[in-house]
Amino acid sequence: MILALAGGVGGAKLADGLMQLLGDELTVLVNTGDDFEHMGLTICPDLDTVTYTLAGIAEPSTGWGVAGESWAFLDQATRLGGPSWFQLGDRDVALHVLRSERLRRGERLTEITADVCCRLGIRAQVLPMTDAAVRTIVHTPQGKLPFQEYFVKERCAPVVTGFAFAGSESAAPTRELDAALADRDLAAIVLCPSNPYVSIAPILAVPGLQQRLKQRGVPIVAVSPIIGGAAVKGPAAKMMRELGIEPSALAVAEHYRGFIDGFLLDDADAALLPRLAPLGLAARAVPSLMKTSADRRHLAEAVVAFAAELAAGR
Ligand code: FO1
C-alpha cells in the first residue's frame, strides 16, 4: 500500500503510473487548495485532474479537463455576459454541477469523490486532503490573489512574495485518511512531482498531518518537479526565483529537508547527487519525464523500488 500526495498534472501522471503498478493498493491524497467557487459551482481542479487522469479520460494536450471536450456551455455563458477566463468544457461541467449540488445537500467532498471515482472505474482510492474548504491565496506586491485568479486569469505573471492557505487552521484530516494511515500494509509515502509551494504545501498545512505522516515510520520519498533548473509544467521555477531561491532539484530537496527520507531527481540532474548526501538524504537519479503511459509506470517502479530499498535499510 502506498500513499501518494499529489497536486495537478505532474502529480496525476505519477499517480497513474503507481495505479498501473499497484491497482487498489494506492491512495492518492490530493491538494484542494486550488478549489474555488465560480459561476455558483465548486470547482476542484487538482482533484478533477487526478480523477480524469486515473480514469484515462484527461485531455492529453493540457493534462486537465476531459479529452475531446466541446465548449457550448462556455460559449453561451460568455454570450450572456458570464466570465470566460476559466475554461469549463461541457463534459467537465457535469461533474461541477453534480458535485456542487451534493455539497449543498451536505455530503462530504470525500464521499462525492469516492462515488465519482467508482463510476469512472478508478481502482485507486482518491481522497481530498480534507473535507473543509481551504483556499490557497497568492501574495504579490499588488495584493493577495485567490489561486485560480493568479494561475489562470493572470497567467502566473504577478511576482509572488508568499502564500497562505485560508481555512487550513480549522481543517482536519478525514476518517478515510485516518484509515489509510492506520493501514498495517502502508509501505511508503510519496510526494509526487508537484509544485512544493502550492500543491504539496497546502496538504502538509492540514493541522497535524505532517507530523502524523512522519511519525507513521515508513519511508517518505519525494520526486523532483524541477529538471535542469526548470519546472516540467507550471510556475514552480518562477516562484522559486521570486522567493529568492535558485531553482533546482537540490533546492526542492532542501525545501523538504527533515521531512523526507529519499529524493528522486532526473538523470539530467545526476551531477547534483553528491550535494544531496550532506542533507542526510538518500538520493537517486532516474528518468523522470513522463511523456508516455509507459514513462509513468517506469517512474512508479523506480519510486516503489527506492522506497523498498530505504525500508530494507532501516
Ligand atoms: N488551467 C488553465 O490554465 N486554464 C483554464 O482555463 C483551466 C480550466 C480548468 C478547468 C477545470 C479544471 O479541472 C482545471 C482547469 N485548469 C485550467 C487547470 C487548473 O487551473 C490548474 O492546472 C491547477 O489548478 C494547478 O494545478
mmCIF file of C-alpha atoms and ligand atoms in Angstrom:
data_model
loop_
_atom_site.group_PDB
_atom_site.id
_atom_site.type_symbol
_atom_site.label_atom_id
_atom_site.label_comp_id
_atom_site.label_asym_id
_atom_site.label_seq_id
_atom_site.Cartn_x
_atom_site.Cartn_y
_atom_site.Cartn_z
ATOM 1 C CA MET A 1 0.000 0.000 0.000
ATOM 2 C CA ILE A 2 1.320 3.425 -0.974
ATOM 3 C CA LEU A 3 0.013 6.870 -0.013
ATOM 4 C CA ALA A 4 0.858 9.451 -2.685
ATOM 5 C CA LEU A 5 0.453 13.226 -2.171
ATOM 6 C CA ALA A 6 -0.385 14.983 -5.427
ATOM 7 C CA GLY A 7 -1.346 18.286 -6.974
ATOM 8 C CA GLY A 8 -2.400 18.655 -10.607
ATOM 9 C CA VAL A 9 -0.911 17.404 -13.869
ATOM 10 C CA GLY A 10 2.558 16.106 -12.820
ATOM 11 C CA GLY A 11 1.222 14.507 -9.661
ATOM 12 C CA ALA A 12 -1.645 12.911 -11.558
ATOM 13 C CA LYS A 13 0.758 11.331 -14.055
ATOM 14 C CA LEU A 14 2.836 9.654 -11.350
ATOM 15 C CA ALA A 15 -0.352 8.599 -9.548
ATOM 16 C CA ASP A 16 -1.423 6.956 -12.810
ATOM 17 C CA GLY A 17 1.912 5.097 -13.025
ATOM 18 C CA LEU A 18 1.520 3.979 -9.415
ATOM 19 C CA MET A 19 -2.017 2.757 -10.106
ATOM 20 C CA GLN A 20 -0.800 0.792 -13.148
ATOM 21 C CA LEU A 21 1.576 -0.942 -10.730
ATOM 22 C CA LEU A 22 -0.462 -1.191 -7.543
ATOM 23 C CA GLY A 23 -4.127 -1.097 -8.576
ATOM 24 C CA ASP A 24 -6.272 -0.640 -5.474
ATOM 25 C CA GLU A 25 -3.213 -0.703 -3.193
ATOM 26 C CA LEU A 26 -2.829 3.031 -3.770
ATOM 27 C CA THR A 27 -4.341 6.036 -2.039
ATOM 28 C CA VAL A 28 -3.841 9.436 -3.649
ATOM 29 C CA LEU A 29 -4.189 12.397 -1.277
ATOM 30 C CA VAL A 30 -4.953 15.427 -3.411
ATOM 31 C CA ASN A 31 -4.498 19.170 -2.914
ATOM 32 C CA THR A 32 -7.769 21.073 -2.667
ATOM 33 C CA GLY A 33 -6.204 24.494 -2.020
ATOM 34 C CA ASP A 34 -6.791 25.248 -5.738
ATOM 35 C CA ASP A 35 -10.551 24.829 -5.304
ATOM 36 C CA PHE A 36 -12.764 27.837 -5.870
ATOM 37 C CA GLU A 37 -16.339 28.963 -6.397
ATOM 38 C CA HIS A 38 -17.092 30.028 -9.958
ATOM 39 C CA MET A 39 -20.494 30.720 -11.552
ATOM 40 C CA GLY A 40 -22.142 29.212 -8.484
ATOM 41 C CA LEU A 41 -20.167 25.973 -8.817
ATOM 42 C CA THR A 42 -17.494 24.489 -6.580
ATOM 43 C CA ILE A 43 -14.557 23.620 -8.848
ATOM 44 C CA CYS A 44 -11.809 21.264 -7.597
ATOM 45 C CA PRO A 45 -9.165 21.432 -10.359
ATOM 46 C CA ASP A 46 -6.476 19.165 -8.867
ATOM 47 C CA LEU A 47 -8.961 16.578 -7.652
ATOM 48 C CA ASP A 48 -10.517 16.519 -11.121
ATOM 49 C CA THR A 49 -7.158 16.352 -12.898
ATOM 50 C CA VAL A 50 -6.210 13.314 -10.800
ATOM 51 C CA THR A 51 -9.656 11.733 -11.288
ATOM 52 C CA TYR A 52 -9.753 12.247 -15.073
ATOM 53 C CA THR A 53 -6.152 11.072 -15.431
ATOM 54 C CA LEU A 54 -6.732 7.886 -13.432
ATOM 55 C CA ALA A 55 -9.936 7.276 -15.417
ATOM 56 C CA GLY A 56 -7.940 7.634 -18.659
ATOM 57 C CA ILE A 57 -10.133 10.494 -19.902
ATOM 58 C CA ALA A 58 -7.906 13.563 -19.265
ATOM 59 C CA GLU A 59 -7.236 15.883 -22.206
ATOM 60 C CA PRO A 60 -3.683 14.953 -23.262
ATOM 61 C CA SER A 61 -2.740 18.367 -24.710
ATOM 62 C CA THR A 62 -3.240 20.185 -21.379
ATOM 63 C CA GLY A 63 -3.355 17.426 -18.767
ATOM 64 C CA TRP A 64 -6.543 18.945 -17.255
ATOM 65 C CA GLY A 65 -10.178 18.754 -18.311
ATOM 66 C CA VAL A 66 -11.860 15.946 -20.243
ATOM 67 C CA ALA A 67 -10.454 14.720 -23.571
ATOM 68 C CA GLY A 68 -12.344 15.768 -26.695
ATOM 69 C CA GLU A 69 -14.333 18.492 -24.958
ATOM 70 C CA SER A 70 -16.955 20.680 -26.603
ATOM 71 C CA TRP A 71 -17.483 24.252 -25.395
ATOM 72 C CA ALA A 72 -21.156 25.071 -25.998
ATOM 73 C CA PHE A 73 -21.790 25.909 -22.321
ATOM 74 C CA LEU A 74 -18.852 28.318 -22.098
ATOM 75 C CA ASP A 75 -19.713 29.959 -25.454
ATOM 76 C CA GLN A 76 -23.292 30.576 -24.401
ATOM 77 C CA ALA A 77 -22.334 31.665 -20.845
ATOM 78 C CA THR A 78 -19.877 34.187 -22.333
ATOM 79 C CA ARG A 79 -22.541 35.455 -24.748
ATOM 80 C CA LEU A 80 -24.807 36.010 -21.740
ATOM 81 C CA GLY A 81 -22.131 38.102 -20.024
ATOM 82 C CA GLY A 82 -20.566 35.379 -17.867
ATOM 83 C CA PRO A 83 -16.809 35.070 -17.232
ATOM 84 C CA SER A 84 -14.747 33.348 -19.933
ATOM 85 C CA TRP A 85 -11.292 33.334 -18.313
ATOM 86 C CA PHE A 86 -11.684 29.851 -16.800
ATOM 87 C CA GLN A 87 -12.378 27.238 -19.437
ATOM 88 C CA LEU A 88 -15.157 24.900 -18.414
ATOM 89 C CA GLY A 89 -15.870 22.240 -21.020
ATOM 90 C CA ASP A 90 -19.323 20.715 -21.443
ATOM 91 C CA ARG A 91 -18.410 17.258 -20.076
ATOM 92 C CA ASP A 92 -16.403 18.768 -17.238
ATOM 93 C CA VAL A 93 -19.347 20.981 -16.213
ATOM 94 C CA ALA A 94 -21.435 17.879 -15.492
ATOM 95 C CA LEU A 95 -19.091 16.967 -12.630
ATOM 96 C CA HIS A 96 -19.079 20.519 -11.207
ATOM 97 C CA VAL A 97 -22.880 20.780 -11.302
ATOM 98 C CA LEU A 98 -23.474 17.392 -9.650
ATOM 99 C CA ARG A 99 -20.727 17.854 -7.036
ATOM 100 C CA SER A 100 -21.868 21.387 -6.149
ATOM 101 C CA GLU A 101 -25.440 20.169 -5.651
ATOM 102 C CA ARG A 102 -24.282 17.273 -3.446
ATOM 103 C CA LEU A 103 -22.071 19.618 -1.376
ATOM 104 C CA ARG A 104 -25.060 21.942 -0.920
ATOM 105 C CA ARG A 105 -27.080 18.983 0.360
ATOM 106 C CA GLY A 106 -24.380 18.412 2.993
ATOM 107 C CA GLU A 107 -22.455 15.472 1.533
ATOM 108 C CA ARG A 108 -18.712 15.417 2.205
ATOM 109 C CA LEU A 109 -16.260 16.056 -0.667
ATOM 110 C CA THR A 110 -14.579 12.725 0.209
ATOM 111 C CA GLU A 111 -17.816 10.747 -0.278
ATOM 112 C CA ILE A 112 -18.677 12.512 -3.525
ATOM 113 C CA THR A 113 -15.148 11.920 -4.868
ATOM 114 C CA ALA A 114 -15.314 8.207 -3.961
ATOM 115 C CA ASP A 115 -18.625 7.870 -5.802
ATOM 116 C CA VAL A 116 -17.317 9.684 -8.903
ATOM 117 C CA CYS A 117 -14.162 7.528 -8.926
ATOM 118 C CA CYS A 118 -16.261 4.369 -8.616
ATOM 119 C CA ARG A 119 -18.492 5.425 -11.512
ATOM 120 C CA LEU A 120 -15.422 6.176 -13.648
ATOM 121 C CA GLY A 121 -13.899 2.764 -12.854
ATOM 122 C CA ILE A 122 -10.865 4.047 -10.923
ATOM 123 C CA ARG A 123 -9.221 1.337 -8.824
ATOM 124 C CA ALA A 124 -7.133 3.575 -6.549
ATOM 125 C CA GLN A 125 -8.641 5.471 -3.635
ATOM 126 C CA VAL A 126 -8.657 9.231 -4.318
ATOM 127 C CA LEU A 127 -9.002 11.434 -1.229
ATOM 128 C CA PRO A 128 -9.234 15.215 -0.991
ATOM 129 C CA MET A 129 -6.698 16.412 1.611
ATOM 130 C CA THR A 130 -9.612 17.473 3.853
ATOM 131 C CA ASP A 131 -13.378 17.998 3.620
ATOM 132 C CA ALA A 132 -13.008 21.570 4.903
ATOM 133 C CA ALA A 133 -12.771 24.482 2.461
ATOM 134 C CA VAL A 134 -9.100 25.501 2.234
ATOM 135 C CA ARG A 135 -8.221 28.172 -0.310
ATOM 136 C CA THR A 136 -4.691 28.997 -1.441
ATOM 137 C CA ILE A 137 -4.013 32.740 -1.559
ATOM 138 C CA VAL A 138 -1.027 34.067 -3.503
ATOM 139 C CA HIS A 139 0.674 37.120 -2.029
ATOM 140 C CA THR A 140 2.011 39.607 -4.568
ATOM 141 C CA PRO A 141 3.310 43.196 -4.281
ATOM 142 C CA GLN A 142 -0.068 44.292 -5.761
ATOM 143 C CA GLY A 143 -2.047 42.427 -3.113
ATOM 144 C CA LYS A 144 -3.469 38.990 -2.409
ATOM 145 C CA LEU A 145 -4.923 36.867 -5.223
ATOM 146 C CA PRO A 146 -7.098 33.752 -4.965
ATOM 147 C CA PHE A 147 -5.086 30.917 -6.555
ATOM 148 C CA GLN A 148 -7.033 30.464 -9.825
ATOM 149 C CA GLU A 149 -7.034 34.220 -10.426
ATOM 150 C CA TYR A 150 -3.247 34.169 -10.103
ATOM 151 C CA PHE A 151 -2.812 30.963 -12.101
ATOM 152 C CA VAL A 152 -5.354 31.189 -14.916
ATOM 153 C CA LYS A 153 -6.649 34.785 -15.080
ATOM 154 C CA GLU A 154 -3.251 36.444 -14.537
ATOM 155 C CA ARG A 155 -1.307 33.547 -16.176
ATOM 156 C CA CYS A 156 1.106 33.411 -13.218
ATOM 157 C CA ALA A 157 2.510 36.825 -14.237
ATOM 158 C CA PRO A 158 2.427 38.591 -10.810
ATOM 159 C CA VAL A 159 5.569 38.264 -8.700
ATOM 160 C CA VAL A 160 4.911 36.025 -5.697
ATOM 161 C CA THR A 161 6.062 37.046 -2.231
ATOM 162 C CA GLY A 162 4.374 34.257 -0.237
ATOM 163 C CA PHE A 163 1.331 32.045 0.159
ATOM 164 C CA ALA A 164 -1.476 31.496 2.650
ATOM 165 C CA PHE A 165 -3.891 28.587 2.929
ATOM 166 C CA ALA A 166 -7.075 30.231 4.163
ATOM 167 C CA GLY A 167 -9.194 27.928 6.297
ATOM 168 C CA SER A 168 -6.436 25.385 6.902
ATOM 169 C CA GLU A 169 -6.239 26.284 10.627
ATOM 170 C CA SER A 170 -9.628 24.679 11.161
ATOM 171 C CA ALA A 171 -9.258 21.879 8.576
ATOM 172 C CA ALA A 172 -8.939 18.305 9.789
ATOM 173 C CA PRO A 173 -7.806 15.045 8.202
ATOM 174 C CA THR A 174 -10.762 12.864 7.165
ATOM 175 C CA ARG A 175 -11.593 9.483 8.686
ATOM 176 C CA GLU A 176 -10.715 7.906 5.311
ATOM 177 C CA LEU A 177 -7.222 9.416 5.573
ATOM 178 C CA ASP A 178 -7.005 8.223 9.182
ATOM 179 C CA ALA A 179 -7.809 4.711 7.930
ATOM 180 C CA ALA A 180 -5.211 4.895 5.133
ATOM 181 C CA LEU A 181 -2.593 5.979 7.686
ATOM 182 C CA ALA A 182 -3.587 3.208 10.075
ATOM 183 C CA ASP A 183 -3.293 0.538 7.347
ATOM 184 C CA ARG A 184 -0.743 -2.037 8.502
ATOM 185 C CA ASP A 185 0.301 -2.600 4.879
ATOM 186 C CA LEU A 186 1.266 1.031 4.284
ATOM 187 C CA ALA A 187 4.803 0.733 2.874
ATOM 188 C CA ALA A 188 5.701 4.253 1.758
ATOM 189 C CA ILE A 189 4.554 7.843 1.409
ATOM 190 C CA VAL A 190 5.329 9.511 -1.919
ATOM 191 C CA LEU A 191 5.448 13.228 -2.660
ATOM 192 C CA CYS A 192 4.623 13.357 -6.367
ATOM 193 C CA PRO A 193 6.475 15.783 -8.688
ATOM 194 C CA SER A 194 4.032 18.576 -7.898
ATOM 195 C CA ASN A 195 4.691 22.212 -7.018
ATOM 196 C CA PRO A 196 6.150 22.209 -3.445
ATOM 197 C CA TYR A 197 4.625 25.631 -2.587
ATOM 198 C CA VAL A 198 1.081 25.464 -3.957
ATOM 199 C CA SER A 199 0.384 21.742 -4.401
ATOM 200 C CA ILE A 200 2.189 19.829 -1.624
ATOM 201 C CA ALA A 201 2.399 22.634 1.000
ATOM 202 C CA PRO A 202 -1.406 23.054 1.304
ATOM 203 C CA ILE A 203 -1.722 19.314 2.013
ATOM 204 C CA LEU A 204 1.015 19.444 4.651
ATOM 205 C CA ALA A 205 -0.670 22.529 6.173
ATOM 206 C CA VAL A 206 -3.652 20.462 7.329
ATOM 207 C CA PRO A 207 -3.071 20.654 11.103
ATOM 208 C CA GLY A 208 -1.130 17.704 12.475
ATOM 209 C CA LEU A 209 -0.836 15.933 9.126
ATOM 210 C CA GLN A 210 2.876 16.491 8.508
ATOM 211 C CA GLN A 211 3.741 15.126 11.973
ATOM 212 C CA ARG A 212 1.446 12.134 11.526
ATOM 213 C CA LEU A 213 2.958 11.259 8.152
ATOM 214 C CA LYS A 214 6.448 11.447 9.649
ATOM 215 C CA GLN A 215 5.521 9.502 12.782
ATOM 216 C CA ARG A 216 3.995 6.720 10.663
ATOM 217 C CA GLY A 217 7.573 5.474 10.297
ATOM 218 C CA VAL A 218 7.522 4.397 6.635
ATOM 219 C CA PRO A 219 9.925 5.855 4.051
ATOM 220 C CA ILE A 220 8.857 9.247 2.694
ATOM 221 C CA VAL A 221 10.122 9.706 -0.850
ATOM 222 C CA ALA A 222 9.835 12.864 -2.976
ATOM 223 C CA VAL A 223 10.187 13.129 -6.753
ATOM 224 C CA SER A 224 11.594 16.420 -8.060
ATOM 225 C CA PRO A 225 9.224 18.570 -10.150
ATOM 226 C CA ILE A 226 12.279 20.543 -11.294
ATOM 227 C CA ILE A 227 14.526 19.176 -14.058
ATOM 228 C CA GLY A 228 17.585 21.085 -15.241
ATOM 229 C CA GLY A 229 16.552 24.173 -13.278
ATOM 230 C CA ALA A 230 13.113 24.382 -14.939
ATOM 231 C CA ALA A 231 9.676 23.153 -13.925
ATOM 232 C CA VAL A 232 8.329 20.391 -16.167
ATOM 233 C CA LYS A 233 4.989 22.270 -16.104
ATOM 234 C CA GLY A 234 3.681 25.296 -14.231
ATOM 235 C CA PRO A 235 5.226 28.163 -12.288
ATOM 236 C CA ALA A 236 7.367 26.319 -9.681
ATOM 237 C CA ALA A 237 10.731 27.583 -11.026
ATOM 238 C CA LYS A 238 9.401 31.147 -11.482
ATOM 239 C CA MET A 239 8.059 31.092 -7.917
ATOM 240 C CA MET A 240 11.415 29.892 -6.577
ATOM 241 C CA ARG A 241 13.284 32.723 -8.311
ATOM 242 C CA GLU A 242 10.810 35.283 -6.977
ATOM 243 C CA LEU A 243 11.211 33.860 -3.463
ATOM 244 C CA GLY A 244 14.991 34.283 -3.804
ATOM 245 C CA ILE A 245 15.748 30.595 -4.344
ATOM 246 C CA GLU A 246 17.826 29.378 -7.315
ATOM 247 C CA PRO A 247 15.507 26.829 -8.965
ATOM 248 C CA SER A 248 16.994 23.333 -8.962
ATOM 249 C CA ALA A 249 16.210 19.808 -7.815
ATOM 250 C CA LEU A 250 18.657 20.488 -4.958
ATOM 251 C CA ALA A 251 16.535 23.424 -3.767
ATOM 252 C CA VAL A 252 13.443 21.169 -3.765
ATOM 253 C CA ALA A 253 15.313 18.599 -1.643
ATOM 254 C CA GLU A 254 16.384 21.395 0.737
ATOM 255 C CA HIS A 255 12.756 22.550 0.942
ATOM 256 C CA TYR A 256 11.673 19.060 2.090
ATOM 257 C CA ARG A 257 14.728 18.558 4.331
ATOM 258 C CA GLY A 258 13.925 16.936 7.682
ATOM 259 C CA PHE A 259 10.633 15.557 6.372
ATOM 260 C CA ILE A 260 11.621 13.214 3.548
ATOM 261 C CA ASP A 261 13.943 10.196 3.689
ATOM 262 C CA GLY A 262 14.623 9.807 -0.006
ATOM 263 C CA PHE A 263 14.731 12.015 -3.099
ATOM 264 C CA LEU A 264 14.482 11.086 -6.757
ATOM 265 C CA LEU A 265 15.782 13.556 -9.298
ATOM 266 C CA ASP A 266 16.069 13.303 -13.050
ATOM 267 C CA ASP A 267 19.072 11.736 -14.799
ATOM 268 C CA ALA A 268 19.740 15.191 -16.276
ATOM 269 C CA ASP A 269 20.494 16.391 -12.709
ATOM 270 C CA ALA A 270 22.690 13.422 -11.690
ATOM 271 C CA ALA A 271 25.601 15.844 -11.133
ATOM 272 C CA LEU A 272 23.709 17.206 -8.095
ATOM 273 C CA LEU A 273 23.759 13.820 -6.291
ATOM 274 C CA PRO A 274 26.946 14.478 -4.257
ATOM 275 C CA ARG A 275 25.340 17.679 -2.911
ATOM 276 C CA LEU A 276 22.305 15.763 -1.608
ATOM 277 C CA ALA A 277 24.184 13.435 0.760
ATOM 278 C CA PRO A 278 25.035 16.271 3.211
ATOM 279 C CA LEU A 279 21.268 16.877 3.558
ATOM 280 C CA GLY A 280 21.004 13.472 5.231
ATOM 281 C CA LEU A 281 19.020 12.102 2.319
ATOM 282 C CA ALA A 282 19.253 9.001 0.195
ATOM 283 C CA ALA A 283 19.000 10.108 -3.433
ATOM 284 C CA ARG A 284 18.922 8.502 -6.871
ATOM 285 C CA ALA A 285 18.833 9.804 -10.429
ATOM 286 C CA VAL A 286 16.222 8.221 -12.706
ATOM 287 C CA PRO A 287 14.493 9.113 -15.978
ATOM 288 C CA SER A 288 11.580 11.156 -14.583
ATOM 289 C CA LEU A 289 9.998 12.910 -17.599
ATOM 290 C CA MET A 290 6.587 11.306 -18.123
ATOM 291 C CA LYS A 291 5.693 11.712 -21.803
ATOM 292 C CA THR A 292 4.046 8.307 -22.286
ATOM 293 C CA SER A 293 1.978 5.960 -20.185
ATOM 294 C CA ALA A 294 4.996 3.608 -20.036
ATOM 295 C CA ASP A 295 7.129 6.515 -18.675
ATOM 296 C CA ARG A 296 4.611 6.914 -15.821
ATOM 297 C CA ARG A 297 4.825 3.240 -14.986
ATOM 298 C CA HIS A 298 8.635 3.193 -15.149
ATOM 299 C CA LEU A 299 8.904 6.160 -12.785
ATOM 300 C CA ALA A 300 6.405 4.484 -10.442
ATOM 301 C CA GLU A 301 8.529 1.320 -10.493
ATOM 302 C CA ALA A 302 11.616 3.379 -9.604
ATOM 303 C CA VAL A 303 9.750 5.075 -6.732
ATOM 304 C CA VAL A 304 8.455 1.795 -5.299
ATOM 305 C CA ALA A 305 11.871 0.078 -5.627
ATOM 306 C CA PHE A 306 13.615 3.044 -3.975
ATOM 307 C CA ALA A 307 11.134 3.090 -1.072
ATOM 308 C CA ALA A 308 11.579 -0.681 -0.608
ATOM 309 C CA GLU A 309 15.357 -0.213 -0.548
ATOM 310 C CA LEU A 310 15.016 2.507 2.118
ATOM 311 C CA ALA A 311 12.666 0.326 4.196
ATOM 312 C CA ALA A 312 15.079 -2.623 3.985
ATOM 313 C CA GLY A 313 17.944 -0.428 5.183
ATOM 314 C CA ARG A 314 16.119 0.666 8.371
HETATM 315 N N1 FO1 B 1 -5.917 25.783 -16.380
HETATM 316 C C1 FO1 B 1 -5.682 26.811 -17.214
HETATM 317 O O1 FO1 B 1 -4.525 27.193 -17.398
HETATM 318 N N2 FO1 B 1 -6.725 27.459 -17.846
HETATM 319 C C2 FO1 B 1 -8.014 27.078 -17.684
HETATM 320 O O2 FO1 B 1 -8.916 27.683 -18.257
HETATM 321 C C3 FO1 B 1 -8.273 25.941 -16.836
HETATM 322 C C4 FO1 B 1 -9.539 25.437 -16.663
HETATM 323 C C5 FO1 B 1 -9.724 24.285 -15.890
HETATM 324 C C6 FO1 B 1 -10.997 23.727 -15.756
HETATM 325 C C7 FO1 B 1 -11.198 22.588 -14.986
HETATM 326 C C8 FO1 B 1 -10.105 22.001 -14.331
HETATM 327 O O3 FO1 B 1 -10.293 20.898 -13.586
HETATM 328 C C9 FO1 B 1 -8.835 22.540 -14.449
HETATM 329 C C10 FO1 B 1 -8.628 23.687 -15.228
HETATM 330 N N3 FO1 B 1 -7.364 24.248 -15.387
HETATM 331 C C11 FO1 B 1 -7.169 25.323 -16.190
HETATM 332 C C12 FO1 B 1 -6.219 23.697 -14.678
HETATM 333 C C13 FO1 B 1 -6.026 24.256 -13.273
HETATM 334 O O4 FO1 B 1 -6.438 25.562 -13.090
HETATM 335 C C14 FO1 B 1 -4.574 24.168 -12.838
HETATM 336 O O5 FO1 B 1 -3.863 23.237 -13.587
HETATM 337 C C15 FO1 B 1 -4.406 23.734 -11.428
HETATM 338 O O6 FO1 B 1 -5.217 24.395 -10.512
HETATM 339 C C16 FO1 B 1 -2.932 23.808 -10.989
HETATM 340 O O7 FO1 B 1 -2.605 22.558 -10.519
#
